């Protein structure tokens, strides 16, 4: 189910309640059933769907609600705020500071859109007056350095990497040191991915993190991965000090659930979403407007 469809189903469920003559527990139950089924189909974790239902039921207490209260509005508002709550971990991501070398490390599975997102992120902050630079610490995938080099050249962003050095830790350290010396204030470290969460990937990621000591670790996740989102995001969070999430490929057959699960698993906010292959196809993610847009 694509994202727009999820929004459509939730809106329809709320609408059907609006059409009912009397809103009683049975009507609310039916409405919540429909919303829960839409969320599950959009790959929102089962546990959160249950939590959401329980919370809404608590807010909408038919015994306590005095006559004359607008139950419809209360229910609609609580659905909206529950969705926003799911997307809001309660603390903002690290904010880049001007005048110091901010080191930002990107982690994620191969194919998630990590390298593309590194460039988009650099380009975004370059336009905001930062002086970014990119380090390719991915020695696992053949062609990774060439891809980063190509992207960086297009965006006119300095880059560092090696065709011969096989130790990603060494490259990361050298690259970060060089760009610090050159006065860059945003140093992006792109790390290796693997096809799945595996021990070698996490060992390497940890070793790179230890040596570059990043101000922020960004977990990049393909929005179309389905129910695997929670486990995947949690595996990265357990190894690395993930502080923010970027969900990619929201222009495709994206399911909103992945973003919700990633936030819950990493206790970190989604800061951007990727909406295409081009450098400028990166949108600032804001939970309230995302949910409002979702619900039309
Ligand atoms: P990495 O292996 O994680 O570094 O992934 P890449 O950055 O190489 O991206 C894998 C593929 O996904 C490439 O073909 C990218 O062009 C594409 N891609 C990345 N982000 C997006 C996005 O937001 N939307 C779309 N449609 N494609 C994307």
PDB file of C-alpha atoms and ligand atoms in Angstrom:
ATOM      1  CA  UNK A   1       0.000   0.000   0.000  1.00  0.00           C
ATOM      2  CA  UNK A   2       1.472   3.340  -0.965  1.00  0.00           C
ATOM      3  CA  UNK A   3       1.616   6.279   1.392  1.00  0.00           C
ATOM      4  CA  UNK A   4      -1.250   8.185  -0.200  1.00  0.00           C
ATOM      5  CA  UNK A   5      -3.415   5.105   0.153  1.00  0.00           C
ATOM      6  CA  UNK A   6      -2.695   4.913   3.885  1.00  0.00           C
ATOM      7  CA  UNK A   7      -3.742   8.538   4.284  1.00  0.00           C
ATOM      8  CA  UNK A   8      -6.840   7.895   2.198  1.00  0.00           C
ATOM      9  CA  UNK A   9      -7.927   4.941   4.320  1.00  0.00           C
ATOM     10  CA  UNK A  10      -7.435   6.792   7.600  1.00  0.00           C
ATOM     11  CA  UNK A  11      -9.325   9.792   6.292  1.00  0.00           C
ATOM     12  CA  UNK A  12     -12.120   7.531   5.060  1.00  0.00           C
ATOM     13  CA  UNK A  13     -12.326   5.798   8.434  1.00  0.00           C
ATOM     14  CA  UNK A  14     -12.641   9.143  10.195  1.00  0.00           C
ATOM     15  CA  UNK A  15     -15.147  10.297   7.614  1.00  0.00           C
ATOM     16  CA  UNK A  16     -17.349   7.215   8.048  1.00  0.00           C
ATOM     17  CA  UNK A  17     -17.516   8.080  11.724  1.00  0.00           C
ATOM     18  CA  UNK A  18     -18.545  11.613  10.865  1.00  0.00           C
ATOM     19  CA  UNK A  19     -21.376  10.180   8.818  1.00  0.00           C
ATOM     20  CA  UNK A  20     -22.716   8.067  11.682  1.00  0.00           C
ATOM     21  CA  UNK A  21     -25.722   9.518  13.446  1.00  0.00           C
ATOM     22  CA  UNK A  22     -24.561   8.599  16.914  1.00  0.00           C
ATOM     23  CA  UNK A  23     -20.979   8.033  17.897  1.00  0.00           C
ATOM     24  CA  UNK A  24     -20.883   5.270  20.424  1.00  0.00           C
ATOM     25  CA  UNK A  25     -18.271   2.720  21.388  1.00  0.00           C
ATOM     26  CA  UNK A  26     -19.209   0.422  18.518  1.00  0.00           C
ATOM     27  CA  UNK A  27     -18.691   3.207  15.947  1.00  0.00           C
ATOM     28  CA  UNK A  28     -15.357   4.157  17.498  1.00  0.00           C
ATOM     29  CA  UNK A  29     -14.278   0.525  17.555  1.00  0.00           C
ATOM     30  CA  UNK A  30     -15.069   0.097  13.889  1.00  0.00           C
ATOM     31  CA  UNK A  31     -13.217   3.284  13.020  1.00  0.00           C
ATOM     32  CA  UNK A  32     -10.155   2.238  15.031  1.00  0.00           C
ATOM     33  CA  UNK A  33     -10.225  -1.238  13.472  1.00  0.00           C
ATOM     34  CA  UNK A  34     -10.081   0.272  10.027  1.00  0.00           C
ATOM     35  CA  UNK A  35      -7.266   2.672  10.970  1.00  0.00           C
ATOM     36  CA  UNK A  36      -5.308  -0.153  12.621  1.00  0.00           C
ATOM     37  CA  UNK A  37      -5.671  -2.366   9.576  1.00  0.00           C
ATOM     38  CA  UNK A  38      -4.498   0.473   7.300  1.00  0.00           C
ATOM     39  CA  UNK A  39      -1.451   1.075   9.506  1.00  0.00           C
ATOM     40  CA  UNK A  40      -0.568  -2.620   9.643  1.00  0.00           C
ATOM     41  CA  UNK A  41      -0.770  -2.878   5.900  1.00  0.00           C
ATOM     42  CA  UNK A  42       1.516   0.130   5.650  1.00  0.00           C
ATOM     43  CA  UNK A  43       4.045  -1.817   7.730  1.00  0.00           C
ATOM     44  CA  UNK A  44       3.686   0.012  10.988  1.00  0.00           C
ATOM     45  CA  UNK A  45       4.878  -2.275  13.745  1.00  0.00           C
ATOM     46  CA  UNK A  46       2.078  -4.285  15.387  1.00  0.00           C
ATOM     47  CA  UNK A  47       3.092  -3.119  18.860  1.00  0.00           C
ATOM     48  CA  UNK A  48       2.685   0.578  17.980  1.00  0.00           C
ATOM     49  CA  UNK A  49      -0.660   0.027  16.352  1.00  0.00           C
ATOM     50  CA  UNK A  50      -1.895  -1.555  19.561  1.00  0.00           C
ATOM     51  CA  UNK A  51      -0.402   1.246  21.644  1.00  0.00           C
ATOM     52  CA  UNK A  52      -2.098   3.830  19.471  1.00  0.00           C
ATOM     53  CA  UNK A  53      -5.485   2.158  19.832  1.00  0.00           C
ATOM     54  CA  UNK A  54      -5.134   1.948  23.593  1.00  0.00           C
ATOM     55  CA  UNK A  55      -4.119   5.592  23.853  1.00  0.00           C
ATOM     56  CA  UNK A  56      -7.044   6.765  21.741  1.00  0.00           C
ATOM     57  CA  UNK A  57      -9.458   4.649  23.746  1.00  0.00           C
ATOM     58  CA  UNK A  58      -8.112   6.304  26.893  1.00  0.00           C
ATOM     59  CA  UNK A  59      -8.635   9.814  25.522  1.00  0.00           C
ATOM     60  CA  UNK A  60     -12.116   9.015  24.246  1.00  0.00           C
ATOM     61  CA  UNK A  61     -13.821   7.744  27.334  1.00  0.00           C
ATOM     62  CA  UNK A  62     -17.534   7.584  26.637  1.00  0.00           C
ATOM     63  CA  UNK A  63     -18.467   7.476  30.300  1.00  0.00           C
ATOM     64  CA  UNK A  64     -16.452  10.564  31.172  1.00  0.00           C
ATOM     65  CA  UNK A  65     -17.323  12.618  28.144  1.00  0.00           C
ATOM     66  CA  UNK A  66     -20.114  14.948  29.121  1.00  0.00           C
ATOM     67  CA  UNK A  67     -22.959  15.281  26.688  1.00  0.00           C
ATOM     68  CA  UNK A  68     -22.332  18.084  24.276  1.00  0.00           C
ATOM     69  CA  UNK A  69     -18.655  17.294  23.924  1.00  0.00           C
ATOM     70  CA  UNK A  70     -17.756  16.993  20.304  1.00  0.00           C
ATOM     71  CA  UNK A  71     -16.685  13.365  20.246  1.00  0.00           C
ATOM     72  CA  UNK A  72     -15.888  13.373  16.535  1.00  0.00           C
ATOM     73  CA  UNK A  73     -13.425  16.194  16.900  1.00  0.00           C
ATOM     74  CA  UNK A  74     -11.848  14.622  19.949  1.00  0.00           C
ATOM     75  CA  UNK A  75     -11.390  11.319  18.127  1.00  0.00           C
ATOM     76  CA  UNK A  76     -10.005  12.966  15.003  1.00  0.00           C
ATOM     77  CA  UNK A  77      -7.606  15.062  17.034  1.00  0.00           C
ATOM     78  CA  UNK A  78      -6.395  12.092  19.002  1.00  0.00           C
ATOM     79  CA  UNK A  79      -5.730  10.037  15.855  1.00  0.00           C
ATOM     80  CA  UNK A  80      -3.744  12.952  14.467  1.00  0.00           C
ATOM     81  CA  UNK A  81      -1.751  13.513  17.617  1.00  0.00           C
ATOM     82  CA  UNK A  82      -1.047   9.803  18.053  1.00  0.00           C
ATOM     83  CA  UNK A  83       0.453   9.644  14.562  1.00  0.00           C
ATOM     84  CA  UNK A  84       2.550  12.734  15.265  1.00  0.00           C
ATOM     85  CA  UNK A  85       3.603  11.285  18.612  1.00  0.00           C
ATOM     86  CA  UNK A  86       4.792   8.114  16.896  1.00  0.00           C
ATOM     87  CA  UNK A  87       7.010  10.217  14.679  1.00  0.00           C
ATOM     88  CA  UNK A  88       8.346  12.403  17.454  1.00  0.00           C
ATOM     89  CA  UNK A  89      10.961  10.804  19.713  1.00  0.00           C
ATOM     90  CA  UNK A  90      10.790  13.812  22.036  1.00  0.00           C
ATOM     91  CA  UNK A  91      14.237  15.163  21.430  1.00  0.00           C
ATOM     92  CA  UNK A  92      15.560  17.040  18.410  1.00  0.00           C
ATOM     93  CA  UNK A  93      18.521  15.845  16.364  1.00  0.00           C
ATOM     94  CA  UNK A  94      21.962  17.399  16.766  1.00  0.00           C
ATOM     95  CA  UNK A  95      21.995  20.813  15.106  1.00  0.00           C
ATOM     96  CA  UNK A  96      25.043  21.659  12.996  1.00  0.00           C
ATOM     97  CA  UNK A  97      27.029  24.519  14.471  1.00  0.00           C
ATOM     98  CA  UNK A  98      28.707  27.142  12.331  1.00  0.00           C
ATOM     99  CA  UNK A  99      32.387  27.744  12.979  1.00  0.00           C
ATOM    100  CA  UNK A 100      33.336  24.230  14.090  1.00  0.00           C
ATOM    101  CA  UNK A 101      34.061  21.093  12.088  1.00  0.00           C
ATOM    102  CA  UNK A 102      30.809  19.151  12.400  1.00  0.00           C
ATOM    103  CA  UNK A 103      31.484  15.493  11.635  1.00  0.00           C
ATOM    104  CA  UNK A 104      28.458  13.556  10.367  1.00  0.00           C
ATOM    105  CA  UNK A 105      28.653   9.831   9.686  1.00  0.00           C
ATOM    106  CA  UNK A 106      26.151   8.015   7.475  1.00  0.00           C
ATOM    107  CA  UNK A 107      25.232   4.366   8.080  1.00  0.00           C
ATOM    108  CA  UNK A 108      22.765   2.012   6.439  1.00  0.00           C
ATOM    109  CA  UNK A 109      22.424  -1.064   4.280  1.00  0.00           C
ATOM    110  CA  UNK A 110      23.793  -1.229   0.766  1.00  0.00           C
ATOM    111  CA  UNK A 111      21.302   0.179  -1.709  1.00  0.00           C
ATOM    112  CA  UNK A 112      19.437   2.191   0.924  1.00  0.00           C
ATOM    113  CA  UNK A 113      20.541   5.411  -0.746  1.00  0.00           C
ATOM    114  CA  UNK A 114      23.381   6.304   1.613  1.00  0.00           C
ATOM    115  CA  UNK A 115      25.840   7.739  -0.889  1.00  0.00           C
ATOM    116  CA  UNK A 116      23.119   9.626  -2.741  1.00  0.00           C
ATOM    117  CA  UNK A 117      21.872  11.042   0.570  1.00  0.00           C
ATOM    118  CA  UNK A 118      25.399  12.123   1.605  1.00  0.00           C
ATOM    119  CA  UNK A 119      25.562  14.269  -1.504  1.00  0.00           C
ATOM    120  CA  UNK A 120      22.048  15.657  -1.068  1.00  0.00           C
ATOM    121  CA  UNK A 121      22.798  16.499   2.569  1.00  0.00           C
ATOM    122  CA  UNK A 122      26.095  18.184   1.676  1.00  0.00           C
ATOM    123  CA  UNK A 123      24.433  20.119  -1.115  1.00  0.00           C
ATOM    124  CA  UNK A 124      21.593  21.220   1.188  1.00  0.00           C
ATOM    125  CA  UNK A 125      23.990  22.633   3.780  1.00  0.00           C
ATOM    126  CA  UNK A 126      26.312  24.086   1.171  1.00  0.00           C
ATOM    127  CA  UNK A 127      23.412  26.281   0.094  1.00  0.00           C
ATOM    128  CA  UNK A 128      22.969  27.280   3.716  1.00  0.00           C
ATOM    129  CA  UNK A 129      26.516  28.606   3.823  1.00  0.00           C
ATOM    130  CA  UNK A 130      28.389  25.607   5.194  1.00  0.00           C
ATOM    131  CA  UNK A 131      31.628  24.384   3.695  1.00  0.00           C
ATOM    132  CA  UNK A 132      31.037  20.639   3.301  1.00  0.00           C
ATOM    133  CA  UNK A 133      33.417  17.856   2.329  1.00  0.00           C
ATOM    134  CA  UNK A 134      32.813  14.152   1.763  1.00  0.00           C
ATOM    135  CA  UNK A 135      34.928  11.180   2.803  1.00  0.00           C
ATOM    136  CA  UNK A 136      34.358   7.785   1.204  1.00  0.00           C
ATOM    137  CA  UNK A 137      35.056   5.167   3.875  1.00  0.00           C
ATOM    138  CA  UNK A 138      33.308   2.475   1.829  1.00  0.00           C
ATOM    139  CA  UNK A 139      36.012   0.080   0.676  1.00  0.00           C
ATOM    140  CA  UNK A 140      33.605  -2.861   0.512  1.00  0.00           C
ATOM    141  CA  UNK A 141      31.607  -2.040  -2.592  1.00  0.00           C
ATOM    142  CA  UNK A 142      33.598  -1.785  -5.802  1.00  0.00           C
ATOM    143  CA  UNK A 143      32.718   1.500  -7.415  1.00  0.00           C
ATOM    144  CA  UNK A 144      31.662   3.231  -4.200  1.00  0.00           C
ATOM    145  CA  UNK A 145      34.481   5.758  -4.373  1.00  0.00           C
ATOM    146  CA  UNK A 146      33.805   6.497  -8.047  1.00  0.00           C
ATOM    147  CA  UNK A 147      30.132   7.110  -7.281  1.00  0.00           C
ATOM    148  CA  UNK A 148      30.897   9.472  -4.416  1.00  0.00           C
ATOM    149  CA  UNK A 149      33.551  11.225  -6.500  1.00  0.00           C
ATOM    150  CA  UNK A 150      31.110  11.736  -9.368  1.00  0.00           C
ATOM    151  CA  UNK A 151      28.378  13.066  -7.090  1.00  0.00           C
ATOM    152  CA  UNK A 152      30.782  15.332  -5.202  1.00  0.00           C
ATOM    153  CA  UNK A 153      32.245  16.722  -8.405  1.00  0.00           C
ATOM    154  CA  UNK A 154      28.780  17.530  -9.730  1.00  0.00           C
ATOM    155  CA  UNK A 155      27.949  19.389  -6.513  1.00  0.00           C
ATOM    156  CA  UNK A 156      31.415  20.982  -6.389  1.00  0.00           C
ATOM    157  CA  UNK A 157      32.118  19.477  -2.992  1.00  0.00           C
ATOM    158  CA  UNK A 158      35.652  18.402  -2.003  1.00  0.00           C
ATOM    159  CA  UNK A 159      36.032  14.656  -1.463  1.00  0.00           C
ATOM    160  CA  UNK A 160      38.519  12.158  -0.121  1.00  0.00           C
ATOM    161  CA  UNK A 161      38.941   8.439  -0.755  1.00  0.00           C
ATOM    162  CA  UNK A 162      41.297   5.845  -2.165  1.00  0.00           C
ATOM    163  CA  UNK A 163      41.333   3.222  -4.900  1.00  0.00           C
ATOM    164  CA  UNK A 164      44.064   1.206  -3.223  1.00  0.00           C
ATOM    165  CA  UNK A 165      43.685   1.542   0.530  1.00  0.00           C
ATOM    166  CA  UNK A 166      41.510  -1.269   1.871  1.00  0.00           C
ATOM    167  CA  UNK A 167      41.178  -0.105   5.475  1.00  0.00           C
ATOM    168  CA  UNK A 168      38.077   2.096   5.838  1.00  0.00           C
ATOM    169  CA  UNK A 169      39.151   3.225   9.312  1.00  0.00           C
ATOM    170  CA  UNK A 170      42.407   4.627   7.960  1.00  0.00           C
ATOM    171  CA  UNK A 171      40.640   6.446   5.112  1.00  0.00           C
ATOM    172  CA  UNK A 172      38.025   7.882   7.454  1.00  0.00           C
ATOM    173  CA  UNK A 173      40.647   9.153   9.858  1.00  0.00           C
ATOM    174  CA  UNK A 174      42.838  10.658   7.151  1.00  0.00           C
ATOM    175  CA  UNK A 175      39.908  12.265   5.377  1.00  0.00           C
ATOM    176  CA  UNK A 176      38.444  13.856   8.492  1.00  0.00           C
ATOM    177  CA  UNK A 177      41.860  15.156   9.567  1.00  0.00           C
ATOM    178  CA  UNK A 178      42.546  16.619   6.166  1.00  0.00           C
ATOM    179  CA  UNK A 179      39.235  18.454   5.932  1.00  0.00           C
ATOM    180  CA  UNK A 180      39.505  19.720   9.489  1.00  0.00           C
ATOM    181  CA  UNK A 181      42.907  21.160   8.584  1.00  0.00           C
ATOM    182  CA  UNK A 182      41.361  22.735   5.482  1.00  0.00           C
ATOM    183  CA  UNK A 183      38.736  24.495   7.580  1.00  0.00           C
ATOM    184  CA  UNK A 184      35.665  22.582   6.351  1.00  0.00           C
ATOM    185  CA  UNK A 185      32.826  22.914   8.819  1.00  0.00           C
ATOM    186  CA  UNK A 186      30.758  19.933   7.666  1.00  0.00           C
ATOM    187  CA  UNK A 187      32.652  16.689   7.165  1.00  0.00           C
ATOM    188  CA  UNK A 188      30.518  13.831   5.901  1.00  0.00           C
ATOM    189  CA  UNK A 189      31.739  10.262   6.297  1.00  0.00           C
ATOM    190  CA  UNK A 190      30.065   7.721   4.019  1.00  0.00           C
ATOM    191  CA  UNK A 191      30.504   4.182   5.356  1.00  0.00           C
ATOM    192  CA  UNK A 192      30.157   0.733   3.812  1.00  0.00           C
ATOM    193  CA  UNK A 193      26.850  -1.066   3.626  1.00  0.00           C
ATOM    194  CA  UNK A 194      26.092  -4.756   3.283  1.00  0.00           C
ATOM    195  CA  UNK A 195      23.095  -6.537   1.871  1.00  0.00           C
ATOM    196  CA  UNK A 196      21.850  -7.354   5.328  1.00  0.00           C
ATOM    197  CA  UNK A 197      22.628  -6.596   8.956  1.00  0.00           C
ATOM    198  CA  UNK A 198      25.739  -8.685   9.594  1.00  0.00           C
ATOM    199  CA  UNK A 199      28.522  -8.775  12.135  1.00  0.00           C
ATOM    200  CA  UNK A 200      31.302  -7.636   9.786  1.00  0.00           C
ATOM    201  CA  UNK A 201      29.365  -4.522   8.827  1.00  0.00           C
ATOM    202  CA  UNK A 202      28.743  -3.560  12.423  1.00  0.00           C
ATOM    203  CA  UNK A 203      32.341  -4.161  13.496  1.00  0.00           C
ATOM    204  CA  UNK A 204      33.580  -1.945  10.702  1.00  0.00           C
ATOM    205  CA  UNK A 205      30.986   0.729  11.429  1.00  0.00           C
ATOM    206  CA  UNK A 206      31.948   0.808  15.102  1.00  0.00           C
ATOM    207  CA  UNK A 207      35.659   1.050  14.291  1.00  0.00           C
ATOM    208  CA  UNK A 208      35.035   4.002  11.939  1.00  0.00           C
ATOM    209  CA  UNK A 209      32.800   5.689  14.500  1.00  0.00           C
ATOM    210  CA  UNK A 210      35.439   5.298  17.221  1.00  0.00           C
ATOM    211  CA  UNK A 211      38.090   6.952  15.119  1.00  0.00           C
ATOM    212  CA  UNK A 212      36.094   9.850  13.618  1.00  0.00           C
ATOM    213  CA  UNK A 213      34.066  10.543  16.777  1.00  0.00           C
ATOM    214  CA  UNK A 214      31.064  11.983  14.889  1.00  0.00           C
ATOM    215  CA  UNK A 215      28.804  14.728  16.219  1.00  0.00           C
ATOM    216  CA  UNK A 216      25.905  12.979  14.512  1.00  0.00           C
ATOM    217  CA  UNK A 217      25.323   9.504  13.077  1.00  0.00           C
ATOM    218  CA  UNK A 218      22.561   9.390  10.468  1.00  0.00           C
ATOM    219  CA  UNK A 219      20.839   6.107   9.700  1.00  0.00           C
ATOM    220  CA  UNK A 220      19.635   5.955   6.093  1.00  0.00           C
ATOM    221  CA  UNK A 221      16.715   3.653   5.408  1.00  0.00           C
ATOM    222  CA  UNK A 222      14.900   2.709   2.234  1.00  0.00           C
ATOM    223  CA  UNK A 223      11.238   3.496   2.913  1.00  0.00           C
ATOM    224  CA  UNK A 224      10.063   0.462   0.969  1.00  0.00           C
ATOM    225  CA  UNK A 225      11.600  -2.257   3.162  1.00  0.00           C
ATOM    226  CA  UNK A 226       8.379  -3.184   4.930  1.00  0.00           C
ATOM    227  CA  UNK A 227       8.015  -4.812   8.327  1.00  0.00           C
ATOM    228  CA  UNK A 228      11.798  -5.352   8.475  1.00  0.00           C
ATOM    229  CA  UNK A 229      12.194  -1.640   9.230  1.00  0.00           C
ATOM    230  CA  UNK A 230      12.027  -1.923  12.991  1.00  0.00           C
ATOM    231  CA  UNK A 231      14.565  -4.750  13.345  1.00  0.00           C
ATOM    232  CA  UNK A 232      16.924  -3.159  10.868  1.00  0.00           C
ATOM    233  CA  UNK A 233      16.841   0.265  12.491  1.00  0.00           C
ATOM    234  CA  UNK A 234      17.263  -1.280  15.933  1.00  0.00           C
ATOM    235  CA  UNK A 235      20.293  -3.309  14.830  1.00  0.00           C
ATOM    236  CA  UNK A 236      22.014  -0.116  13.657  1.00  0.00           C
ATOM    237  CA  UNK A 237      21.052   1.782  16.792  1.00  0.00           C
ATOM    238  CA  UNK A 238      22.381  -1.020  19.013  1.00  0.00           C
ATOM    239  CA  UNK A 239      25.822  -0.790  17.451  1.00  0.00           C
ATOM    240  CA  UNK A 240      26.129   2.821  16.568  1.00  0.00           C
ATOM    241  CA  UNK A 241      25.127   6.055  18.264  1.00  0.00           C
ATOM    242  CA  UNK A 242      22.407   6.832  15.707  1.00  0.00           C
ATOM    243  CA  UNK A 243      20.977  10.311  16.330  1.00  0.00           C
ATOM    244  CA  UNK A 244      18.829  10.924  13.251  1.00  0.00           C
ATOM    245  CA  UNK A 245      17.127   9.072  10.415  1.00  0.00           C
ATOM    246  CA  UNK A 246      16.726   9.820   6.723  1.00  0.00           C
ATOM    247  CA  UNK A 247      14.105   7.789   4.873  1.00  0.00           C
ATOM    248  CA  UNK A 248      14.741   7.517   1.155  1.00  0.00           C
ATOM    249  CA  UNK A 249      12.713   6.728  -1.946  1.00  0.00           C
ATOM    250  CA  UNK A 250       9.554   8.347  -0.621  1.00  0.00           C
ATOM    251  CA  UNK A 251       8.770   9.131  -4.269  1.00  0.00           C
ATOM    252  CA  UNK A 252       8.361   5.441  -5.031  1.00  0.00           C
ATOM    253  CA  UNK A 253       5.988   2.890  -3.561  1.00  0.00           C
ATOM    254  CA  UNK A 254       6.726   4.159  -0.094  1.00  0.00           C
ATOM    255  CA  UNK A 255       4.868   2.929   2.919  1.00  0.00           C
ATOM    256  CA  UNK A 256       4.650   5.415   5.738  1.00  0.00           C
ATOM    257  CA  UNK A 257       5.126   2.693   8.323  1.00  0.00           C
ATOM    258  CA  UNK A 258       8.858   2.395   7.817  1.00  0.00           C
ATOM    259  CA  UNK A 259       9.452   5.930   9.036  1.00  0.00           C
ATOM    260  CA  UNK A 260       7.325   5.352  12.121  1.00  0.00           C
ATOM    261  CA  UNK A 261       9.169   2.139  12.953  1.00  0.00           C
ATOM    262  CA  UNK A 262      12.614   3.667  12.427  1.00  0.00           C
ATOM    263  CA  UNK A 263      11.831   6.506  14.822  1.00  0.00           C
ATOM    264  CA  UNK A 264      10.620   4.075  17.460  1.00  0.00           C
ATOM    265  CA  UNK A 265      13.611   1.757  17.055  1.00  0.00           C
ATOM    266  CA  UNK A 266      16.276   4.458  17.093  1.00  0.00           C
ATOM    267  CA  UNK A 267      14.518   6.946  19.394  1.00  0.00           C
ATOM    268  CA  UNK A 268      15.732   9.515  16.897  1.00  0.00           C
ATOM    269  CA  UNK A 269      13.804  11.863  14.642  1.00  0.00           C
ATOM    270  CA  UNK A 270      13.498  11.601  10.885  1.00  0.00           C
ATOM    271  CA  UNK A 271      15.220  14.769   9.686  1.00  0.00           C
ATOM    272  CA  UNK A 272      14.923  14.472   5.917  1.00  0.00           C
ATOM    273  CA  UNK A 273      13.248  12.327   3.318  1.00  0.00           C
ATOM    274  CA  UNK A 274      14.611  11.485  -0.096  1.00  0.00           C
ATOM    275  CA  UNK A 275      12.136  12.078  -2.882  1.00  0.00           C
ATOM    276  CA  UNK A 276      14.141  11.268  -6.004  1.00  0.00           C
ATOM    277  CA  UNK A 277      17.547  10.478  -7.421  1.00  0.00           C
ATOM    278  CA  UNK A 278      18.625  14.074  -7.950  1.00  0.00           C
ATOM    279  CA  UNK A 279      20.766  16.148  -5.683  1.00  0.00           C
ATOM    280  CA  UNK A 280      18.012  18.552  -4.734  1.00  0.00           C
ATOM    281  CA  UNK A 281      15.376  15.883  -4.075  1.00  0.00           C
ATOM    282  CA  UNK A 282      15.661  16.004  -0.300  1.00  0.00           C
ATOM    283  CA  UNK A 283      12.889  17.411   1.867  1.00  0.00           C
ATOM    284  CA  UNK A 284      13.095  18.537   5.469  1.00  0.00           C
ATOM    285  CA  UNK A 285      10.930  16.162   7.453  1.00  0.00           C
ATOM    286  CA  UNK A 286       8.486  17.684   9.864  1.00  0.00           C
ATOM    287  CA  UNK A 287       6.196  15.234  11.701  1.00  0.00           C
ATOM    288  CA  UNK A 288       3.118  17.480  11.934  1.00  0.00           C
ATOM    289  CA  UNK A 289       3.066  18.501   8.316  1.00  0.00           C
ATOM    290  CA  UNK A 290       3.862  14.942   7.226  1.00  0.00           C
ATOM    291  CA  UNK A 291       0.821  13.629   9.097  1.00  0.00           C
ATOM    292  CA  UNK A 292      -1.412  16.494   7.952  1.00  0.00           C
ATOM    293  CA  UNK A 293      -0.341  15.818   4.392  1.00  0.00           C
ATOM    294  CA  UNK A 294      -0.915  12.122   4.887  1.00  0.00           C
ATOM    295  CA  UNK A 295      -4.447  12.759   6.021  1.00  0.00           C
ATOM    296  CA  UNK A 296      -5.053  15.294   3.264  1.00  0.00           C
TER     297      UNK A 296
HETATM  298  P1  LIG B   1      23.984   3.058  -1.057  1.00  0.00           P
HETATM  299  O1  LIG B   1      24.422   1.690  -1.501  1.00  0.00           O
HETATM  300  O2  LIG B   1      23.227   3.005   0.230  1.00  0.00           O
HETATM  301  O3  LIG B   1      25.087   4.063  -1.014  1.00  0.00           O
HETATM  302  O4  LIG B   1      22.876   3.543  -2.109  1.00  0.00           O
HETATM  303  P2  LIG B   1      22.980   4.562  -3.339  1.00  0.00           P
HETATM  304  O5  LIG B   1      23.144   5.953  -2.840  1.00  0.00           O
HETATM  305  O6  LIG B   1      23.969   4.051  -4.306  1.00  0.00           O
HETATM  306  O7  LIG B   1      21.492   4.443  -3.902  1.00  0.00           O
HETATM  307  C1  LIG B   1      20.968   3.247  -4.437  1.00  0.00           C
HETATM  308  C2  LIG B   1      19.989   3.607  -5.553  1.00  0.00           C
HETATM  309  O8  LIG B   1      18.867   4.280  -5.009  1.00  0.00           O
HETATM  310  C3  LIG B   1      20.568   4.540  -6.593  1.00  0.00           C
HETATM  311  O9  LIG B   1      20.121   4.138  -7.851  1.00  0.00           O
HETATM  312  C4  LIG B   1      19.992   5.904  -6.216  1.00  0.00           C
HETATM  313  O10 LIG B   1      19.872   6.760  -7.326  1.00  0.00           O
HETATM  314  C5  LIG B   1      18.636   5.519  -5.689  1.00  0.00           C
HETATM  315  N1  LIG B   1      18.083   6.477  -4.716  1.00  0.00           N
HETATM  316  C6  LIG B   1      18.643   6.973  -3.587  1.00  0.00           C
HETATM  317  N2  LIG B   1      17.787   7.804  -2.942  1.00  0.00           N
HETATM  318  C7  LIG B   1      16.651   7.834  -3.676  1.00  0.00           C
HETATM  319  C8  LIG B   1      15.378   8.515  -3.530  1.00  0.00           C
HETATM  320  O11 LIG B   1      15.088   9.243  -2.573  1.00  0.00           O
HETATM  321  N3  LIG B   1      14.450   8.277  -4.524  1.00  0.00           N
HETATM  322  C9  LIG B   1      14.713   7.452  -5.580  1.00  0.00           C
HETATM  323  N4  LIG B   1      13.762   7.291  -6.479  1.00  0.00           N
HETATM  324  N5  LIG B   1      15.882   6.818  -5.730  1.00  0.00           N
HETATM  325  C10 LIG B   1      16.839   6.998  -4.809  1.00  0.00           C
END
